[in-house]
mmCIF file with all atom_site columns, C-alpha atoms in Angstrom:
data_model
loop_
_atom_site.group_PDB
_atom_site.id
_atom_site.type_symbol
_atom_site.label_atom_id
_atom_site.label_alt_id
_atom_site.label_comp_id
_atom_site.label_asym_id
_atom_site.label_entity_id
_atom_site.label_seq_id
_atom_site.pdbx_PDB_ins_code
_atom_site.Cartn_x
_atom_site.Cartn_y
_atom_site.Cartn_z
_atom_site.occupancy
_atom_site.B_iso_or_equiv
_atom_site.pdbx_formal_charge
_atom_site.auth_seq_id
_atom_site.auth_comp_id
_atom_site.auth_asym_id
_atom_site.auth_atom_id
_atom_site.pdbx_PDB_model_num
ATOM 1   C CA . GLY A 1 1   ? -15.156 -18.577 -90.840  1.00 0.00 ? 380  GLY A CA 1
ATOM 2   C CA . GLN A 1 2   ? -17.517 -15.669 -90.538  1.00 0.00 ? 381  GLN A CA 1
ATOM 3   C CA . ASN A 1 3   ? -21.269 -15.325 -89.990  1.00 0.00 ? 382  ASN A CA 1
ATOM 4   C CA . ILE A 1 4   ? -22.665 -12.351 -91.907  1.00 0.00 ? 383  ILE A CA 1
ATOM 5   C CA . ASP A 1 5   ? -26.376 -11.555 -91.759  1.00 0.00 ? 384  ASP A CA 1
ATOM 6   C CA . GLN A 1 6   ? -28.450 -9.147  -93.796  1.00 0.00 ? 385  GLN A CA 1
ATOM 7   C CA . PRO A 1 7   ? -32.177 -9.011  -94.578  1.00 0.00 ? 386  PRO A CA 1
ATOM 8   C CA . THR A 1 8   ? -33.223 -10.876 -97.686  1.00 0.00 ? 387  THR A CA 1
ATOM 9   C CA . GLU A 1 9   ? -35.495 -8.270  -99.227  1.00 0.00 ? 388  GLU A CA 1
ATOM 10  C CA . MET A 1 10  ? -36.570 -4.659  -98.794  1.00 0.00 ? 389  MET A CA 1
ATOM 11  C CA . THR A 1 11  ? -39.037 -2.526  -100.724 1.00 0.00 ? 390  THR A CA 1
ATOM 12  C CA . ALA A 1 12  ? -39.185 1.268   -100.786 1.00 0.00 ? 391  ALA A CA 1
ATOM 13  C CA . THR A 1 13  ? -40.708 4.084   -102.787 1.00 0.00 ? 392  THR A CA 1
ATOM 14  C CA . GLU A 1 14  ? -38.874 6.304   -105.241 1.00 0.00 ? 393  GLU A CA 1
ATOM 15  C CA . GLY A 1 15  ? -37.446 9.342   -103.426 1.00 0.00 ? 394  GLY A CA 1
ATOM 16  C CA . ALA A 1 16  ? -37.481 7.644   -100.034 1.00 0.00 ? 395  ALA A CA 1
ATOM 17  C CA . ILE A 1 17  ? -34.621 6.436   -97.810  1.00 0.00 ? 396  ILE A CA 1
ATOM 18  C CA . VAL A 1 18  ? -33.738 2.817   -97.125  1.00 0.00 ? 397  VAL A CA 1
ATOM 19  C CA . GLN A 1 19  ? -31.309 1.423   -94.544  1.00 0.00 ? 398  GLN A CA 1
ATOM 20  C CA . ILE A 1 20  ? -29.796 -2.018  -95.074  1.00 0.00 ? 399  ILE A CA 1
ATOM 21  C CA . ASN A 1 21  ? -28.336 -3.576  -91.947  1.00 0.00 ? 400  ASN A CA 1
ATOM 22  C CA . CYS A 1 22  ? -25.472 -6.044  -91.778  1.00 0.00 ? 401  CYS A CA 1
ATOM 23  C CA . THR A 1 23  ? -24.286 -7.864  -88.669  1.00 0.00 ? 402  THR A CA 1
ATOM 24  C CA . TYR A 1 24  ? -21.184 -10.001 -88.512  1.00 0.00 ? 403  TYR A CA 1
ATOM 25  C CA . GLN A 1 25  ? -19.415 -12.322 -86.089  1.00 0.00 ? 404  GLN A CA 1
ATOM 26  C CA . THR A 1 26  ? -15.690 -12.714 -86.659  1.00 0.00 ? 405  THR A CA 1
ATOM 27  C CA . SER A 1 27  ? -12.567 -13.663 -84.791  1.00 0.00 ? 406  SER A CA 1
ATOM 28  C CA . GLY A 1 28  ? -10.759 -10.788 -86.493  1.00 0.00 ? 407  GLY A CA 1
ATOM 29  C CA . PHE A 1 29  ? -11.710 -7.773  -88.574  1.00 0.00 ? 408  PHE A CA 1
ATOM 30  C CA . ASN A 1 30  ? -9.859  -5.841  -91.259  1.00 0.00 ? 409  ASN A CA 1
ATOM 31  C CA . GLY A 1 31  ? -12.564 -3.855  -93.007  1.00 0.00 ? 410  GLY A CA 1
ATOM 32  C CA . LEU A 1 32  ? -16.123 -4.038  -94.341  1.00 0.00 ? 411  LEU A CA 1
ATOM 33  C CA . PHE A 1 33  ? -17.219 -3.454  -97.919  1.00 0.00 ? 412  PHE A CA 1
ATOM 34  C CA . TRP A 1 34  ? -20.583 -2.813  -99.535  1.00 0.00 ? 413  TRP A CA 1
ATOM 35  C CA . TYR A 1 35  ? -21.194 -3.823  -103.139 1.00 0.00 ? 414  TYR A CA 1
ATOM 36  C CA . GLN A 1 36  ? -24.135 -3.272  -105.474 1.00 0.00 ? 415  GLN A CA 1
ATOM 37  C CA . GLN A 1 37  ? -25.170 -5.997  -107.896 1.00 0.00 ? 416  GLN A CA 1
ATOM 38  C CA . HIS A 1 38  ? -27.808 -5.550  -110.571 1.00 0.00 ? 417  HIS A CA 1
ATOM 39  C CA . ALA A 1 39  ? -29.520 -8.710  -111.763 1.00 0.00 ? 418  ALA A CA 1
ATOM 40  C CA . GLY A 1 40  ? -27.294 -10.689 -114.113 1.00 0.00 ? 419  GLY A CA 1
ATOM 41  C CA . GLU A 1 41  ? -24.340 -8.373  -113.651 1.00 0.00 ? 420  GLU A CA 1
ATOM 42  C CA . ALA A 1 42  ? -21.096 -8.284  -111.670 1.00 0.00 ? 421  ALA A CA 1
ATOM 43  C CA . PRO A 1 43  ? -20.916 -6.723  -108.199 1.00 0.00 ? 422  PRO A CA 1
ATOM 44  C CA . THR A 1 44  ? -19.566 -3.168  -108.151 1.00 0.00 ? 423  THR A CA 1
ATOM 45  C CA . PHE A 1 45  ? -17.879 -1.461  -105.203 1.00 0.00 ? 424  PHE A CA 1
ATOM 46  C CA . LEU A 1 46  ? -19.876 1.092   -103.201 1.00 0.00 ? 425  LEU A CA 1
ATOM 47  C CA . SER A 1 47  ? -18.096 1.779   -99.924  1.00 0.00 ? 426  SER A CA 1
ATOM 48  C CA . TYR A 1 48  ? -15.450 0.722   -97.425  1.00 0.00 ? 427  TYR A CA 1
ATOM 49  C CA . ASN A 1 49  ? -15.345 1.119   -93.626  1.00 0.00 ? 428  ASN A CA 1
ATOM 50  C CA . VAL A 1 50  ? -12.546 0.082   -91.308  1.00 0.00 ? 429  VAL A CA 1
ATOM 51  C CA . LEU A 1 51  ? -12.973 2.624   -88.480  1.00 0.00 ? 430  LEU A CA 1
ATOM 52  C CA . ASP A 1 52  ? -16.149 3.334   -86.529  1.00 0.00 ? 431  ASP A CA 1
ATOM 53  C CA . GLY A 1 53  ? -18.386 6.005   -87.934  1.00 0.00 ? 432  GLY A CA 1
ATOM 54  C CA . LEU A 1 54  ? -20.139 7.186   -91.025  1.00 0.00 ? 433  LEU A CA 1
ATOM 55  C CA . GLU A 1 55  ? -18.696 7.412   -94.536  1.00 0.00 ? 434  GLU A CA 1
ATOM 56  C CA . GLU A 1 56  ? -20.740 9.493   -96.982  1.00 0.00 ? 435  GLU A CA 1
ATOM 57  C CA . LYS A 1 57  ? -20.579 9.274   -100.753 1.00 0.00 ? 436  LYS A CA 1
ATOM 58  C CA . GLY A 1 58  ? -23.289 11.269  -102.435 1.00 0.00 ? 437  GLY A CA 1
ATOM 59  C CA . ARG A 1 59  ? -26.648 9.532   -101.985 1.00 0.00 ? 438  ARG A CA 1
ATOM 60  C CA . PHE A 1 60  ? -25.019 6.531   -100.328 1.00 0.00 ? 439  PHE A CA 1
ATOM 61  C CA . SER A 1 61  ? -23.616 6.393   -96.780  1.00 0.00 ? 440  SER A CA 1
ATOM 62  C CA . SER A 1 62  ? -22.181 3.505   -94.801  1.00 0.00 ? 441  SER A CA 1
ATOM 63  C CA . PHE A 1 63  ? -21.812 3.199   -91.053  1.00 0.00 ? 442  PHE A CA 1
ATOM 64  C CA . LEU A 1 64  ? -19.677 0.857   -88.949  1.00 0.00 ? 443  LEU A CA 1
ATOM 65  C CA . SER A 1 65  ? -19.623 -0.093  -85.279  1.00 0.00 ? 444  SER A CA 1
ATOM 66  C CA . ARG A 1 66  ? -16.829 -2.597  -84.666  1.00 0.00 ? 445  ARG A CA 1
ATOM 67  C CA . SER A 1 67  ? -17.769 -3.202  -81.030  1.00 0.00 ? 446  SER A CA 1
ATOM 68  C CA . LYS A 1 68  ? -21.288 -4.220  -82.079  1.00 0.00 ? 447  LYS A CA 1
ATOM 69  C CA . GLY A 1 69  ? -20.272 -6.088  -85.228  1.00 0.00 ? 448  GLY A CA 1
ATOM 70  C CA . TYR A 1 70  ? -22.723 -3.938  -87.138  1.00 0.00 ? 449  TYR A CA 1
ATOM 71  C CA . SER A 1 71  ? -22.852 -1.906  -90.301  1.00 0.00 ? 450  SER A CA 1
ATOM 72  C CA . TYR A 1 72  ? -25.550 -0.296  -92.373  1.00 0.00 ? 451  TYR A CA 1
ATOM 73  C CA . LEU A 1 73  ? -25.801 1.089   -95.871  1.00 0.00 ? 452  LEU A CA 1
ATOM 74  C CA . LEU A 1 74  ? -28.097 4.091   -96.237  1.00 0.00 ? 453  LEU A CA 1
ATOM 75  C CA . LEU A 1 75  ? -29.548 4.901   -99.638  1.00 0.00 ? 454  LEU A CA 1
ATOM 76  C CA . LYS A 1 76  ? -31.147 8.339   -99.889  1.00 0.00 ? 455  LYS A CA 1
ATOM 77  C CA . GLU A 1 77  ? -33.379 9.881   -102.573 1.00 0.00 ? 456  GLU A CA 1
ATOM 78  C CA . LEU A 1 78  ? -34.038 6.462   -104.013 1.00 0.00 ? 457  LEU A CA 1
ATOM 79  C CA . GLN A 1 79  ? -34.178 6.115   -107.775 1.00 0.00 ? 458  GLN A CA 1
ATOM 80  C CA . MET A 1 80  ? -35.554 3.274   -109.867 1.00 0.00 ? 459  MET A CA 1
ATOM 81  C CA . LYS A 1 81  ? -32.015 2.381   -110.944 1.00 0.00 ? 460  LYS A CA 1
ATOM 82  C CA . ASP A 1 82  ? -31.172 1.629   -107.281 1.00 0.00 ? 461  ASP A CA 1
ATOM 83  C CA . SER A 1 83  ? -33.238 -1.570  -107.548 1.00 0.00 ? 462  SER A CA 1
ATOM 84  C CA . ALA A 1 84  ? -30.497 -4.161  -107.067 1.00 0.00 ? 463  ALA A CA 1
ATOM 85  C CA . SER A 1 85  ? -28.954 -6.555  -104.598 1.00 0.00 ? 464  SER A CA 1
ATOM 86  C CA . TYR A 1 86  ? -26.636 -5.049  -101.954 1.00 0.00 ? 465  TYR A CA 1
ATOM 87  C CA . LEU A 1 87  ? -23.858 -7.221  -100.606 1.00 0.00 ? 466  LEU A CA 1
ATOM 88  C CA . CYS A 1 88  ? -22.073 -6.799  -97.290  1.00 0.00 ? 467  CYS A CA 1
ATOM 89  C CA . ALA A 1 89  ? -18.547 -8.285  -97.208  1.00 0.00 ? 468  ALA A CA 1
ATOM 90  C CA . VAL A 1 90  ? -16.081 -8.565  -94.343  1.00 0.00 ? 469  VAL A CA 1
ATOM 91  C CA . ARG A 1 91  ? -12.313 -8.916  -94.642  1.00 0.00 ? 470  ARG A CA 1
ATOM 92  C CA . GLU A 1 92  ? -10.546 -10.995 -91.988  1.00 0.00 ? 471  GLU A CA 1
ATOM 93  C CA . THR A 1 93  ? -7.458  -9.837  -90.161  1.00 0.00 ? 472  THR A CA 1
ATOM 94  C CA . ASN A 1 94  ? -4.108  -10.740 -91.778  1.00 0.00 ? 473  ASN A CA 1
ATOM 95  C CA . ASP A 1 95  ? -5.962  -12.303 -94.654  1.00 0.00 ? 474  ASP A CA 1
ATOM 96  C CA . TYR A 1 96  ? -7.229  -10.729 -97.823  1.00 0.00 ? 475  TYR A CA 1
ATOM 97  C CA . LYS A 1 97  ? -10.070 -13.205 -98.003  1.00 0.00 ? 476  LYS A CA 1
ATOM 98  C CA . LEU A 1 98  ? -13.496 -11.585 -98.299  1.00 0.00 ? 477  LEU A CA 1
ATOM 99  C CA . SER A 1 99  ? -16.580 -13.239 -96.827  1.00 0.00 ? 478  SER A CA 1
ATOM 100 C CA . PHE A 1 100 ? -19.933 -12.112 -98.219  1.00 0.00 ? 479  PHE A CA 1
ATOM 101 C CA . GLY A 1 101 ? -23.418 -11.990 -96.796  1.00 0.00 ? 480  GLY A CA 1
ATOM 102 C CA . ALA A 1 102 ? -26.209 -13.469 -98.916  1.00 0.00 ? 481  ALA A CA 1
ATOM 103 C CA . GLY A 1 103 ? -27.249 -10.013 -100.101 1.00 0.00 ? 482  GLY A CA 1
ATOM 104 C CA . THR A 1 104 ? -30.313 -7.800  -99.701  1.00 0.00 ? 483  THR A CA 1
ATOM 105 C CA . THR A 1 105 ? -32.563 -7.299  -102.723 1.00 0.00 ? 484  THR A CA 1
ATOM 106 C CA . VAL A 1 106 ? -33.946 -3.766  -102.771 1.00 0.00 ? 485  VAL A CA 1
ATOM 107 C CA . THR A 1 107 ? -36.951 -3.038  -104.951 1.00 0.00 ? 486  THR A CA 1
ATOM 108 C CA . VAL A 1 108 ? -37.776 0.618   -105.636 1.00 0.00 ? 487  VAL A CA 1
ATOM 109 C CA . ARG A 1 109 ? -41.391 1.298   -106.565 1.00 0.00 ? 488  ARG A CA 1
ATOM 110 C CA . ALA A 1 110 ? -42.704 4.345   -108.383 1.00 0.00 ? 489  ALA A CA 1
ATOM 111 C CA . GLU B 2 1   ? -9.781  0.011   -120.144 1.00 0.00 ? 1048 GLU B CA 1
ATOM 112 C CA . ALA B 2 2   ? -9.144  -1.580  -116.741 1.00 0.00 ? 1049 ALA B CA 1
ATOM 113 C CA . GLN B 2 3   ? -11.035 -4.828  -116.563 1.00 0.00 ? 1050 GLN B CA 1
ATOM 114 C CA . VAL B 2 4   ? -11.326 -8.428  -115.451 1.00 0.00 ? 1051 VAL B CA 1
ATOM 115 C CA . THR B 2 5   ? -12.188 -10.725 -118.361 1.00 0.00 ? 1052 THR B CA 1
ATOM 116 C CA . GLN B 2 6   ? -13.729 -14.164 -117.961 1.00 0.00 ? 1053 GLN B CA 1
ATOM 117 C CA . ASN B 2 7   ? -14.322 -16.757 -120.653 1.00 0.00 ? 1054 ASN B CA 1
ATOM 118 C CA . PRO B 2 8   ? -16.611 -18.335 -121.525 1.00 0.00 ? 1055 PRO B CA 1
ATOM 119 C CA . ARG B 2 9   ? -19.614 -16.284 -120.365 1.00 0.00 ? 1056 ARG B CA 1
ATOM 120 C CA . TYR B 2 10  ? -21.953 -19.241 -120.725 1.00 0.00 ? 1057 TYR B CA 1
ATOM 121 C CA . LEU B 2 11  ? -21.313 -22.980 -120.922 1.00 0.00 ? 1058 LEU B CA 1
ATOM 122 C CA . ILE B 2 12  ? -23.540 -26.044 -120.905 1.00 0.00 ? 1059 ILE B CA 1
ATOM 123 C CA . THR B 2 13  ? -21.654 -29.303 -120.571 1.00 0.00 ? 1060 THR B CA 1
ATOM 124 C CA . VAL B 2 14  ? -21.962 -32.818 -119.232 1.00 0.00 ? 1061 VAL B CA 1
ATOM 125 C CA . THR B 2 15  ? -20.848 -34.538 -116.062 1.00 0.00 ? 1062 THR B CA 1
ATOM 126 C CA . GLY B 2 16  ? -17.210 -35.593 -116.042 1.00 0.00 ? 1063 GLY B CA 1
ATOM 127 C CA . LYS B 2 17  ? -15.984 -33.542 -119.001 1.00 0.00 ? 1064 LYS B CA 1
ATOM 128 C CA . LYS B 2 18  ? -13.050 -31.424 -117.831 1.00 0.00 ? 1065 LYS B CA 1
ATOM 129 C CA . LEU B 2 19  ? -13.429 -27.699 -118.340 1.00 0.00 ? 1066 LEU B CA 1
ATOM 130 C CA . THR B 2 20  ? -11.456 -24.528 -117.671 1.00 0.00 ? 1067 THR B CA 1
ATOM 131 C CA . VAL B 2 21  ? -12.806 -21.050 -117.089 1.00 0.00 ? 1068 VAL B CA 1
ATOM 132 C CA . THR B 2 22  ? -10.192 -18.413 -117.832 1.00 0.00 ? 1069 THR B CA 1
ATOM 133 C CA . CYS B 2 23  ? -9.759  -15.140 -115.953 1.00 0.00 ? 1070 CYS B CA 1
ATOM 134 C CA . SER B 2 24  ? -7.425  -12.337 -116.949 1.00 0.00 ? 1071 SER B CA 1
ATOM 135 C CA . GLN B 2 25  ? -6.905  -8.856  -115.481 1.00 0.00 ? 1072 GLN B CA 1
ATOM 136 C CA . ASN B 2 26  ? -4.974  -5.929  -116.936 1.00 0.00 ? 1073 ASN B CA 1
ATOM 137 C CA . MET B 2 27  ? -4.563  -3.862  -113.758 1.00 0.00 ? 1074 MET B CA 1
ATOM 138 C CA . ASN B 2 28  ? -1.367  -5.496  -112.440 1.00 0.00 ? 1075 ASN B CA 1
ATOM 139 C CA . HIS B 2 29  ? -3.271  -6.686  -109.378 1.00 0.00 ? 1076 HIS B CA 1
ATOM 140 C CA . GLU B 2 30  ? -1.538  -9.067  -106.983 1.00 0.00 ? 1077 GLU B CA 1
ATOM 141 C CA . TYR B 2 31  ? -4.698  -10.551 -105.502 1.00 0.00 ? 1078 TYR B CA 1
ATOM 142 C CA . MET B 2 32  ? -7.139  -12.687 -107.510 1.00 0.00 ? 1079 MET B CA 1
ATOM 143 C CA . SER B 2 33  ? -10.062 -14.801 -106.406 1.00 0.00 ? 1080 SER B CA 1
ATOM 144 C CA . TRP B 2 34  ? -12.843 -17.076 -107.652 1.00 0.00 ? 1081 TRP B CA 1
ATOM 145 C CA . TYR B 2 35  ? -16.383 -17.101 -106.273 1.00 0.00 ? 1082 TYR B CA 1
ATOM 146 C CA . ARG B 2 36  ? -19.546 -18.995 -106.999 1.00 0.00 ? 1083 ARG B CA 1
ATOM 147 C CA . GLN B 2 37  ? -22.933 -17.402 -106.496 1.00 0.00 ? 1084 GLN B CA 1
ATOM 148 C CA . ASP B 2 38  ? -26.028 -19.469 -105.777 1.00 0.00 ? 1085 ASP B CA 1
ATOM 149 C CA . PRO B 2 39  ? -29.549 -18.250 -104.883 1.00 0.00 ? 1086 PRO B CA 1
ATOM 150 C CA . GLY B 2 40  ? -29.916 -17.645 -101.170 1.00 0.00 ? 1087 GLY B CA 1
ATOM 151 C CA . LEU B 2 41  ? -26.255 -18.354 -100.460 1.00 0.00 ? 1088 LEU B CA 1
ATOM 152 C CA . GLY B 2 42  ? -24.578 -15.273 -101.849 1.00 0.00 ? 1089 GLY B CA 1
ATOM 153 C CA . LEU B 2 43  ? -20.994 -15.219 -103.049 1.00 0.00 ? 1090 LEU B CA 1
ATOM 154 C CA . ARG B 2 44  ? -18.810 -18.009 -101.702 1.00 0.00 ? 1091 ARG B CA 1
ATOM 155 C CA . GLN B 2 45  ? -15.089 -18.019 -102.207 1.00 0.00 ? 1092 GLN B CA 1
ATOM 156 C CA . ILE B 2 46  ? -13.588 -21.038 -103.978 1.00 0.00 ? 1093 ILE B CA 1
ATOM 157 C CA . TYR B 2 47  ? -9.865  -20.209 -104.176 1.00 0.00 ? 1094 TYR B CA 1
ATOM 158 C CA . TYR B 2 48  ? -7.749  -17.111 -103.973 1.00 0.00 ? 1095 TYR B CA 1
ATOM 159 C CA . SER B 2 49  ? -4.208  -16.097 -104.823 1.00 0.00 ? 1096 SER B CA 1
ATOM 160 C CA . MET B 2 50  ? -2.057  -13.490 -103.143 1.00 0.00 ? 1097 MET B CA 1
ATOM 161 C CA . ASN B 2 51  ? 0.525   -13.466 -105.943 1.00 0.00 ? 1098 ASN B CA 1
ATOM 162 C CA . VAL B 2 52  ? 2.193   -15.602 -108.597 1.00 0.00 ? 1099 VAL B CA 1
ATOM 163 C CA . GLU B 2 53  ? 2.573   -19.234 -107.517 1.00 0.00 ? 1100 GLU B CA 1
ATOM 164 C CA . VAL B 2 54  ? 0.672   -18.568 -104.260 1.00 0.00 ? 1101 VAL B CA 1
ATOM 165 C CA . THR B 2 55  ? -2.852  -20.003 -103.963 1.00 0.00 ? 1102 THR B CA 1
ATOM 166 C CA . ASP B 2 56  ? -5.103  -20.819 -101.002 1.00 0.00 ? 1103 ASP B CA 1
ATOM 167 C CA . LYS B 2 57  ? -8.423  -22.540 -100.471 1.00 0.00 ? 1104 LYS B CA 1
ATOM 168 C CA . GLY B 2 58  ? -11.521 -20.479 -99.815  1.00 0.00 ? 1105 GLY B CA 1
ATOM 169 C CA . ASP B 2 59  ? -14.740 -21.740 -98.275  1.00 0.00 ? 1106 ASP B CA 1
ATOM 170 C CA . VAL B 2 60  ? -15.821 -24.188 -101.004 1.00 0.00 ? 1107 VAL B CA 1
ATOM 171 C CA . PRO B 2 61  ? -12.703 -25.530 -102.807 1.00 0.00 ? 1108 PRO B CA 1
ATOM 172 C CA . GLU B 2 62  ? -13.841 -29.156 -103.296 1.00 0.00 ? 1109 GLU B CA 1
ATOM 173 C CA . GLY B 2 63  ? -13.992 -30.181 -106.946 1.00 0.00 ? 1110 GLY B CA 1
ATOM 174 C CA . TYR B 2 64  ? -11.981 -27.188 -108.192 1.00 0.00 ? 1111 TYR B CA 1
ATOM 175 C CA . LYS B 2 65  ? -8.361  -26.436 -109.010 1.00 0.00 ? 1112 LYS B CA 1
ATOM 176 C CA . VAL B 2 66  ? -6.591  -23.190 -109.808 1.00 0.00 ? 1113 VAL B CA 1
ATOM 177 C CA . SER B 2 67  ? -3.167  -22.069 -110.917 1.00 0.00 ? 1114 SER B CA 1
ATOM 178 C CA . ARG B 2 68  ? -1.321  -18.739 -110.909 1.00 0.00 ? 1115 ARG B CA 1
ATOM 179 C CA . LYS B 2 69  ? 1.631   -19.043 -113.247 1.00 0.00 ? 1116 LYS B CA 1
ATOM 180 C CA . GLU B 2 70  ? 1.397   -15.425 -114.393 1.00 0.00 ? 1117 GLU B CA 1
ATOM 181 C CA . LYS B 2 71  ? 0.232   -12.356 -112.526 1.00 0.00 ? 1118 LYS B CA 1
ATOM 182 C CA . ARG B 2 72  ? -2.564  -11.506 -114.954 1.00 0.00 ? 1119 ARG B CA 1
ATOM 183 C CA . ASN B 2 73  ? -4.166  -14.976 -115.287 1.00 0.00 ? 1120 ASN B CA 1
ATOM 184 C CA . PHE B 2 74  ? -6.014  -17.146 -112.767 1.00 0.00 ? 1121 PHE B CA 1
ATOM 185 C CA . PRO B 2 75  ? -7.844  -20.029 -114.460 1.00 0.00 ? 1122 PRO B CA 1
ATOM 186 C CA . LEU B 2 76  ? -10.442 -22.153 -112.654 1.00 0.00 ? 1123 LEU B CA 1
ATOM 187 C CA . ILE B 2 77  ? -10.345 -25.849 -113.528 1.00 0.00 ? 1124 ILE B CA 1
ATOM 188 C CA . LEU B 2 78  ? -13.112 -28.378 -113.010 1.00 0.00 ? 1125 LEU B CA 1
ATOM 189 C CA . GLU B 2 79  ? -11.440 -31.746 -113.555 1.00 0.00 ? 1126 GLU B CA 1
ATOM 190 C CA . SER B 2 80  ? -14.635 -33.800 -113.359 1.00 0.00 ? 1127 SER B CA 1
ATOM 191 C CA . PRO B 2 81  ? -17.639 -31.461 -113.223 1.00 0.00 ? 1128 PRO B CA 1
ATOM 192 C CA . SER B 2 82  ? -20.800 -32.592 -111.456 1.00 0.00 ? 1129 SER B CA 1
ATOM 193 C CA . PRO B 2 83  ? -24.336 -31.128 -111.481 1.00 0.00 ? 1130 PRO B CA 1
ATOM 194 C CA . ASN B 2 84  ? -23.841 -29.530 -108.044 1.00 0.00 ? 1131 ASN B CA 1
ATOM 195 C CA . GLN B 2 85  ? -21.249 -27.258 -109.655 1.00 0.00 ? 1132 GLN B CA 1
ATOM 196 C CA . THR B 2 86  ? -23.928 -25.650 -111.785 1.00 0.00 ? 1133 THR B CA 1
ATOM 197 C CA . SER B 2 87  ? -23.659 -22.034 -110.730 1.00 0.00 ? 1134 SER B CA 1
ATOM 198 C CA . LEU B 2 88  ? -22.714 -18.475 -111.620 1.00 0.00 ? 1135 LEU B CA 1
ATOM 199 C CA . TYR B 2 89  ? -18.971 -17.948 -111.246 1.00 0.00 ? 1136 TYR B CA 1
ATOM 200 C CA . PHE B 2 90  ? -17.141 -14.670 -110.736 1.00 0.00 ? 1137 PHE B CA 1
ATOM 201 C CA . CYS B 2 91  ? -13.459 -13.890 -110.904 1.00 0.00 ? 1138 CYS B CA 1
ATOM 202 C CA . ALA B 2 92  ? -12.182 -10.839 -109.022 1.00 0.00 ? 1139 ALA B CA 1
ATOM 203 C CA . SER B 2 93  ? -8.901  -9.009  -108.529 1.00 0.00 ? 1140 SER B CA 1
ATOM 204 C CA . SER B 2 94  ? -7.509  -6.240  -106.366 1.00 0.00 ? 1141 SER B CA 1
ATOM 205 C CA . LEU B 2 95  ? -4.326  -4.571  -105.244 1.00 0.00 ? 1142 LEU B CA 1
ATOM 206 C CA . ARG B 2 96  ? -2.723  -6.195  -102.258 1.00 0.00 ? 1143 ARG B CA 1
ATOM 207 C CA . HIS B 2 97  ? -3.839  -3.718  -99.633  1.00 0.00 ? 1144 HIS B CA 1
ATOM 208 C CA . SER B 2 98  ? -6.633  -4.407  -97.173  1.00 0.00 ? 1145 SER B CA 1
ATOM 209 C CA . ASN B 2 99  ? -8.622  -1.301  -98.091  1.00 0.00 ? 1146 ASN B CA 1
ATOM 210 C CA . GLN B 2 100 ? -8.671  -2.018  -101.813 1.00 0.00 ? 1147 GLN B CA 1
ATOM 211 C CA . PRO B 2 101 ? -11.984 -3.154  -103.302 1.00 0.00 ? 1148 PRO B CA 1
ATOM 212 C CA . GLN B 2 102 ? -12.171 -6.163  -105.556 1.00 0.00 ? 1149 GLN B CA 1
ATOM 213 C CA . HIS B 2 103 ? -12.992 -5.683  -109.239 1.00 0.00 ? 1150 HIS B CA 1
ATOM 214 C CA . PHE B 2 104 ? -15.236 -8.386  -110.639 1.00 0.00 ? 1151 PHE B CA 1
ATOM 215 C CA . GLY B 2 105 ? -15.475 -9.966  -114.058 1.00 0.00 ? 1152 GLY B CA 1
ATOM 216 C CA . ASP B 2 106 ? -18.850 -10.216 -115.807 1.00 0.00 ? 1153 ASP B CA 1
ATOM 217 C CA . GLY B 2 107 ? -19.446 -13.773 -114.631 1.00 0.00 ? 1154 GLY B CA 1
ATOM 218 C CA . THR B 2 108 ? -19.595 -17.237 -116.174 1.00 0.00 ? 1155 THR B CA 1
ATOM 219 C CA . ARG B 2 109 ? -22.831 -19.196 -116.039 1.00 0.00 ? 1156 ARG B CA 1
ATOM 220 C CA . LEU B 2 110 ? -22.048 -22.921 -115.957 1.00 0.00 ? 1157 LEU B CA 1
ATOM 221 C CA . SER B 2 111 ? -24.654 -25.640 -116.374 1.00 0.00 ? 1158 SER B CA 1
ATOM 222 C CA . ILE B 2 112 ? -23.497 -29.214 -115.758 1.00 0.00 ? 1159 ILE B CA 1
ATOM 223 C CA . LEU B 2 113 ? -25.993 -31.822 -116.993 1.00 0.00 ? 1160 LEU B CA 1
#
């Protein structure tokens, strides 16, 4: 199995930047996903990293370091609608199984 | 519209009464999966299927069954539900490539009394 850790909660102000860290311990690795989940709704895909480095998508960026077993999701220019839970998920090698972290609840304050 | 459809969305039932939660996708995806989501534990995989007639256990398969007779459908069966199976359940599907994200249904909230 996999051990995936992320902080439980984070709070930030509208317009600010927040960085959500995710660390993982796996015997194999075949990609890392970030999902956003608003309360009571289904998770929706945000980003995918399989190689080291930064992937940027508008206000959201995701970084991966495979040697450190570490990723972060960066949310810039925070908006109230960004208040949600953010899920880190790791895919194992030769297996399409996804293992999820417990999620980080981000609260954006005015 | 491309989607994953789960039914029912909400169900309250009693211990021991068999129930089935249906999941259907219209995207011709090979891979389908069931998760349960509990506070503080995140999404945990119950079963997954790589294609028709191919299913495998996830992290928490006890008390559940699945079948994949057709590509579009992946029902979750609780033969004898117990209160510890009270949870929020999600079905998901994706193309069979490692970089493809999973698309989730809207969820089924089950309460077993």
